[in-house]
Coordinates of C-alpha atoms in Angstrom, one line a residue:
M265 CA 91.7 -25.3 2.9
A266 CA 89.5 -26.5 5.0
P267 CA 90.7 -25.7 9.2
T268 CA 90.6 -28.1 11.4
L269 CA 88.4 -29.8 13.1
A270 CA 88.9 -29.4 16.5
D271 CA 87.2 -26.0 17.5
P272 CA 86.8 -25.1 13.1
F273 CA 84.9 -21.7 13.0
N274 CA 85.2 -20.7 16.4
D275 CA 86.2 -17.8 15.0
S276 CA 83.5 -16.1 12.8
S277 CA 85.9 -14.7 9.9
A278 CA 87.3 -18.0 9.4
L279 CA 83.9 -19.1 8.3
I280 CA 82.9 -16.3 7.0
D281 CA 86.6 -16.9 4.6
F282 CA 85.5 -20.7 4.1
V283 CA 82.1 -20.5 3.6
I284 CA 81.8 -17.0 1.6
N285 CA 85.3 -15.9 0.6
Q286 CA 86.2 -19.2 -1.3
G287 CA 82.9 -20.2 -2.1
N288 CA 82.4 -23.6 -0.3
G289 CA 79.0 -22.7 0.6
V290 CA 77.9 -24.4 3.4
K291 CA 78.0 -27.5 1.5
G292 CA 81.7 -27.4 2.2
L293 CA 80.7 -27.1 5.7
S294 CA 77.9 -30.1 5.4
E295 CA 81.1 -32.1 3.7
L296 CA 83.8 -31.3 6.0
G297 CA 81.5 -34.4 8.6
L298 CA 81.4 -31.6 11.4
K299 CA 79.9 -33.5 15.0
A300 CA 78.2 -29.7 15.7
L301 CA 76.7 -26.3 14.2
P302 CA 78.5 -23.6 13.8
K303 CA 77.3 -21.1 16.3
Q304 CA 77.2 -18.5 13.6
Y305 CA 73.6 -20.9 12.3
I306 CA 72.5 -21.4 15.2
Q307 CA 69.1 -19.0 15.4
P308 CA 67.0 -17.3 18.0
F309 CA 64.8 -19.6 19.4
E310 CA 61.5 -18.2 18.8
E311 CA 62.8 -19.0 15.2
R312 CA 63.8 -22.6 15.4
M313 CA 60.8 -25.2 14.2
C314 CA 60.5 -26.9 17.5
M315 CA 59.2 -23.9 18.8
I316 CA 56.3 -23.8 16.6
N317 CA 53.1 -25.8 16.1
I318 CA 52.6 -28.3 13.2
I319 CA 48.9 -28.9 11.8
P320 CA 49.5 -33.3 12.1
Q321 CA 47.0 -33.5 9.2
G322 CA 46.5 -29.7 8.2
S323 CA 47.1 -29.2 3.9
I324 CA 47.1 -26.4 1.6
P325 CA 45.1 -26.8 -1.3
I326 CA 46.0 -29.5 -4.0
I327 CA 44.4 -28.4 -7.6
D328 CA 43.9 -30.0 -11.0
M329 CA 45.0 -28.3 -13.8
S330 CA 43.9 -30.6 -16.8
N331 CA 40.5 -28.3 -17.4
W332 CA 41.9 -25.0 -15.6
E333 CA 39.1 -22.6 -17.5
D334 CA 36.4 -24.9 -15.6
P335 CA 34.6 -22.6 -13.3
K336 CA 35.1 -24.9 -10.6
V337 CA 38.3 -24.8 -10.8
A338 CA 38.7 -21.3 -11.6
K339 CA 36.8 -20.5 -8.5
S340 CA 39.4 -23.3 -6.0
I341 CA 42.2 -21.6 -7.7
C342 CA 40.6 -17.3 -6.5
D343 CA 39.6 -19.7 -3.2
A344 CA 43.1 -20.9 -2.4
A345 CA 44.7 -17.5 -3.7
S346 CA 43.3 -15.3 -1.4
E347 CA 42.0 -18.3 1.6
W348 CA 46.1 -20.3 2.1
G349 CA 48.4 -18.0 -0.1
F350 CA 49.9 -21.4 -1.7
F351 CA 48.7 -24.3 -3.5
Q352 CA 49.8 -27.2 -5.2
I353 CA 49.0 -28.2 -8.7
V354 CA 49.0 -31.7 -10.4
N355 CA 48.1 -32.6 -14.3
H356 CA 49.3 -28.5 -15.4
D357 CA 51.6 -28.0 -18.7
V358 CA 54.7 -28.8 -17.6
P359 CA 56.5 -32.3 -19.2
V360 CA 57.5 -34.5 -16.0
E361 CA 60.5 -34.8 -17.9
V362 CA 61.6 -30.8 -17.8
L363 CA 61.3 -30.5 -13.9
E364 CA 63.5 -33.9 -13.9
N365 CA 65.7 -32.6 -16.0
V366 CA 66.3 -29.0 -14.0
K367 CA 66.4 -30.7 -11.0
G368 CA 69.1 -32.8 -12.5
A369 CA 70.9 -29.4 -13.5
T370 CA 70.8 -28.3 -9.9
Y371 CA 73.0 -31.3 -8.6
N372 CA 75.2 -31.0 -11.0
F373 CA 75.7 -27.1 -10.9
F374 CA 76.3 -27.7 -6.9
R375 CA 78.5 -30.8 -7.4
L376 CA 81.2 -28.4 -9.3
P377 CA 84.2 -27.3 -7.6
A378 CA 84.2 -24.4 -4.9
E379 CA 86.4 -22.4 -7.1
V380 CA 84.4 -22.7 -10.3
K381 CA 80.7 -21.4 -8.3
N382 CA 83.2 -18.9 -6.8
K383 CA 83.5 -17.2 -10.4
Y384 CA 79.7 -17.1 -10.1
S385 CA 79.1 -15.1 -6.5
K386 CA 78.6 -11.3 -5.8
E387 CA 82.6 -10.9 -5.8
H388 CA 83.5 -12.5 -9.2
S389 CA 80.2 -12.2 -11.0
S390 CA 80.4 -10.4 -14.2
S391 CA 76.7 -9.6 -13.8
N392 CA 74.0 -8.6 -11.2
N393 CA 71.9 -11.1 -12.8
V394 CA 73.9 -14.2 -12.0
R395 CA 74.4 -14.8 -8.1
F396 CA 75.9 -17.7 -6.4
G397 CA 75.6 -17.2 -2.9
T398 CA 75.3 -19.0 0.6
S399 CA 72.1 -17.4 3.3
F400 CA 69.8 -15.3 2.6
T401 CA 71.4 -11.5 3.3
P402 CA 74.7 -12.7 5.5
Q403 CA 75.7 -9.0 6.0
A404 CA 72.5 -7.9 8.0
E405 CA 71.9 -11.5 9.4
K406 CA 72.5 -12.0 13.5
A407 CA 72.2 -16.1 12.4
L408 CA 72.6 -17.5 8.9
E409 CA 71.2 -20.1 6.8
W410 CA 71.6 -23.2 6.1
K411 CA 71.4 -22.6 2.4
D412 CA 73.3 -22.1 -0.8
Y413 CA 71.9 -21.1 -4.3
L414 CA 72.4 -19.8 -7.7
S415 CA 69.9 -16.9 -8.7
L416 CA 69.7 -16.1 -12.6
F417 CA 67.2 -13.4 -13.2
Y418 CA 66.0 -13.7 -17.0
V419 CA 67.2 -10.6 -19.2
S420 CA 67.4 -12.2 -22.9
E421 CA 68.4 -15.9 -24.5
E422 CA 71.4 -14.1 -25.6
E423 CA 72.3 -12.9 -22.1
A424 CA 71.8 -16.1 -20.4
S425 CA 74.2 -17.9 -23.3
A426 CA 77.0 -15.8 -22.2
L427 CA 75.8 -15.2 -18.8
W428 CA 74.2 -18.4 -17.1
P429 CA 76.6 -21.2 -16.3
S430 CA 76.2 -24.0 -19.0
I431 CA 75.9 -26.8 -16.6
C432 CA 72.3 -25.4 -16.1
R433 CA 70.9 -22.4 -18.6
E434 CA 69.4 -25.0 -21.3
Q435 CA 67.0 -26.9 -18.5
V436 CA 66.6 -24.2 -16.9
L437 CA 65.9 -22.3 -20.0
D438 CA 63.8 -25.1 -21.0
Y439 CA 61.7 -24.8 -17.4
M440 CA 61.4 -21.1 -17.5
K441 CA 59.8 -21.5 -20.8
K442 CA 57.5 -24.2 -20.7
S443 CA 56.2 -23.0 -16.9
E444 CA 55.5 -19.9 -18.6
V445 CA 51.5 -21.5 -20.5
V446 CA 50.5 -21.6 -16.8
I447 CA 51.9 -19.3 -15.3
K448 CA 49.7 -17.4 -17.8
Q449 CA 47.4 -20.0 -16.6
L450 CA 47.4 -18.9 -14.0
L451 CA 47.4 -15.2 -13.7
Q452 CA 43.8 -15.3 -16.3
V453 CA 42.0 -16.8 -13.3
L454 CA 43.2 -14.5 -11.2
M455 CA 43.3 -11.9 -12.7
K456 CA 39.5 -12.4 -13.7
G457 CA 38.5 -13.0 -10.0
L458 CA 39.6 -9.1 -9.7
Y459 CA 37.4 -7.9 -12.3
V460 CA 39.8 -7.1 -14.7
N461 CA 38.9 -9.4 -17.5
E462 CA 41.9 -9.0 -20.5
I463 CA 45.3 -9.4 -20.0
D464 CA 46.4 -6.9 -22.8
E465 CA 50.6 -5.9 -23.2
A466 CA 50.8 -3.3 -20.6
K467 CA 49.6 -5.6 -17.5
E468 CA 50.7 -8.7 -18.5
S469 CA 54.1 -6.7 -18.5
L470 CA 53.3 -5.5 -15.1
L471 CA 52.4 -9.0 -14.0
M472 CA 55.1 -11.1 -15.2
G473 CA 57.6 -8.8 -16.8
S474 CA 60.4 -9.9 -15.1
M475 CA 61.0 -13.4 -13.8
R476 CA 64.3 -15.1 -11.9
T477 CA 65.0 -18.4 -11.2
N478 CA 67.0 -19.6 -8.1
L479 CA 68.1 -23.1 -8.1
N480 CA 68.4 -23.5 -4.0
Y481 CA 70.5 -26.7 -2.4
Y482 CA 70.1 -27.3 1.7
P483 CA 72.7 -29.7 2.2
K484 CA 72.4 -32.4 5.5
C485 CA 72.9 -30.4 8.8
P486 CA 74.5 -31.1 12.2
N487 CA 71.6 -30.5 14.7
P488 CA 69.0 -29.5 12.0
E489 CA 66.8 -28.3 14.8
L490 CA 68.8 -25.3 16.0
T491 CA 69.2 -24.1 12.3
V492 CA 66.7 -23.1 9.6
G493 CA 66.7 -23.8 5.7
V494 CA 65.2 -20.9 5.3
G495 CA 63.5 -18.5 7.8
R496 CA 60.3 -16.6 8.3
H497 CA 59.4 -14.1 4.9
S498 CA 57.0 -13.7 1.8
D499 CA 57.6 -13.7 -1.6
V500 CA 58.2 -10.6 -3.2
S501 CA 56.9 -11.3 -6.6
T502 CA 53.5 -11.9 -8.5
L503 CA 53.9 -15.7 -8.2
T504 CA 56.3 -17.6 -7.1
I505 CA 56.3 -21.9 -9.1
L506 CA 57.6 -24.3 -6.6
L507 CA 59.7 -27.2 -8.0
Q508 CA 60.5 -29.1 -4.8
D509 CA 62.3 -32.9 -4.3
E510 CA 61.0 -35.6 -2.4
I511 CA 62.9 -34.7 0.7
G512 CA 60.0 -32.2 2.3
G513 CA 60.6 -29.8 4.5
L514 CA 58.8 -26.8 2.8
F515 CA 56.1 -25.6 6.0
V516 CA 53.9 -22.3 5.4
R517 CA 51.9 -20.2 8.0
G518 CA 48.3 -22.1 8.5
N519 CA 45.1 -19.5 8.8
E520 CA 45.3 -19.6 12.6
G521 CA 47.5 -18.1 12.8
D522 CA 50.0 -19.6 14.7
D523 CA 50.1 -22.5 13.6
W524 CA 52.8 -23.8 10.4
I525 CA 51.6 -26.7 7.3
H526 CA 53.8 -28.7 5.7
V527 CA 53.8 -29.1 1.6
P528 CA 54.1 -32.6 1.1
P529 CA 56.5 -33.2 -2.4
I530 CA 53.7 -34.4 -4.9
K531 CA 56.1 -36.0 -7.5
G532 CA 55.2 -33.8 -10.7
S533 CA 53.4 -31.6 -9.3
L534 CA 54.6 -27.5 -8.4
V535 CA 53.8 -25.4 -5.3
I536 CA 52.7 -22.0 -6.4
N537 CA 52.2 -18.8 -4.0
V538 CA 51.0 -15.6 -3.9
G539 CA 53.5 -12.7 -3.4
D540 CA 53.5 -9.3 -2.7
A541 CA 53.3 -7.5 -5.2
L542 CA 50.1 -9.8 -6.4
Q543 CA 48.6 -9.0 -2.6
I544 CA 49.3 -5.3 -3.2
M545 CA 47.7 -5.0 -6.1
S546 CA 44.9 -6.9 -5.6
N547 CA 44.4 -4.9 -2.5
G548 CA 45.0 -7.3 -0.2
R549 CA 42.5 -10.3 -1.7
Y550 CA 44.8 -12.6 -1.9
R551 CA 46.7 -13.1 0.1
S552 CA 51.0 -13.7 0.4
V553 CA 51.8 -15.9 2.9
E554 CA 54.6 -16.8 4.9
H555 CA 56.6 -19.7 4.9
R556 CA 59.7 -21.3 6.0
V557 CA 62.3 -24.4 5.3
V558 CA 63.4 -26.7 8.3
A559 CA 66.4 -27.7 7.9
N560 CA 67.5 -31.5 7.1
G561 CA 69.7 -34.1 9.5
N562 CA 69.9 -36.9 7.0
K563 CA 69.3 -35.9 3.7
N564 CA 70.4 -33.4 1.3
R565 CA 67.1 -31.4 -0.5
I566 CA 67.2 -28.4 -3.4
S567 CA 64.2 -26.2 -4.6
V568 CA 63.7 -24.2 -7.9
P569 CA 61.3 -22.1 -7.8
I570 CA 60.7 -19.6 -10.0
F571 CA 59.8 -16.3 -9.4
V572 CA 57.5 -14.2 -11.8
N573 CA 57.4 -10.4 -11.3
P574 CA 57.1 -6.7 -12.1
R575 CA 59.6 -5.3 -14.2
P576 CA 61.9 -3.0 -11.7
I577 CA 60.8 0.2 -13.4
D578 CA 57.1 -0.8 -12.6
M579 CA 55.0 1.3 -10.0
I580 CA 52.7 -1.0 -7.9
G581 CA 49.3 -0.6 -6.3
P582 CA 46.3 -1.6 -6.5
L583 CA 44.6 -2.4 -9.5
P584 CA 42.6 0.7 -11.0
E585 CA 40.0 -2.0 -11.8
L586 CA 39.6 -2.8 -8.2
V587 CA 39.2 1.1 -6.9
A588 CA 36.9 2.0 -9.9
N589 CA 34.5 -0.9 -8.4
G590 CA 34.6 1.0 -4.8
E591 CA 37.5 -0.8 -2.9
K592 CA 39.0 2.3 -0.7
P593 CA 43.4 1.2 -1.5
I594 CA 44.6 0.1 1.5
Y595 CA 47.9 0.4 0.1
K596 CA 50.1 2.8 -2.3
Q597 CA 51.5 3.4 -5.1
V598 CA 55.3 1.6 -4.9
L599 CA 58.3 1.6 -7.2
Y600 CA 59.2 -1.9 -7.3
S601 CA 62.4 -2.2 -7.6
D602 CA 62.8 0.2 -4.2
Y603 CA 60.1 -2.8 -2.3
V604 CA 62.9 -4.8 -3.7
K605 CA 65.3 -3.4 -2.3
H606 CA 63.9 -2.9 0.8
F607 CA 63.3 -7.1 1.1
F608 CA 66.7 -7.7 0.6
R609 CA 68.3 -4.4 3.3
K610 CA 67.7 -6.9 5.9
A611 CA 67.1 -10.8 7.7
H612 CA 64.2 -12.4 7.1
D613 CA 61.8 -11.1 9.3
G614 CA 58.3 -12.6 8.8
K615 CA 55.4 -10.5 6.7
K616 CA 57.0 -7.0 7.8
T617 CA 58.5 -6.1 3.8
V618 CA 54.7 -5.5 3.0
E619 CA 54.4 -2.4 5.4
F620 CA 56.6 -1.1 3.0
A621 CA 53.5 -0.2 1.0
E622 CA 50.7 0.4 3.2
L623 CA 48.8 3.5 3.4

């Protein structure tokens, strides 16, 4: 039942009930035609986009993957990972129609009625591996984020067939499968930059032993300048492969410290970023960089990241090849599942998660 528009959400329990318990999400809020942003979404002053410096001509590297084994291309990938932590790839091996299909499937999932999406919420989902939700960690956040998502943790084709929503299952599986080629190419290049010339089965399992895909939906927002789509954070992954639509709104922290760079959508491209796990395994050579997403007052936006991760049971720490080469470790060995739990226990807080692994 939608609240009346006169004073819709002064009471937080009414908002939580409508957005979370009934499964309407922020998409439901957006479709009410609210004239003002509910107060629960108003971010502290310092977290708002208007408070930050945007580098107008700034750009993260754009790398052509058509000759990915060329030493020049390999060098540009390793340089981008160490200097920027983010880069875009074009002319990669994931077919454009696969990308278009998964974008269409994302829209189709979020168009489902609230009661259907709500079957996949934390309270109702038959598995932790399939989760429909909103914001990031609502119970830990002082201010909520303007985003809904469906999170799909890949265990097997059988489990996906049994548990994932049928409206997007095949398209997500195809996107993950076709992206694997590119993920392996990138990891091969990045590992060579760390004296790891051969990725054996154990190493592959450590780098990409588990994968999660999120379908993110950022509906248009009243007073977008007062809130965020996603707050400042770095990912906990090895690598993140992001497909974004043509709307834009992703910002990456620049090298100057307090400057932010917009990542412009390029049709057919994928945005790649180093996650905390790779920063730790590379002993700080590759950088996991803060990023954020702004809310949009005019358009709905979607994005589809694949998080390429170690397995929960893996210990992560500086790779033995680096230590054998005489590097002093700056991180300790940590159980990956402990690291991830630490990340999800709190609100987005920039780069603070990585402190958990520092010596």
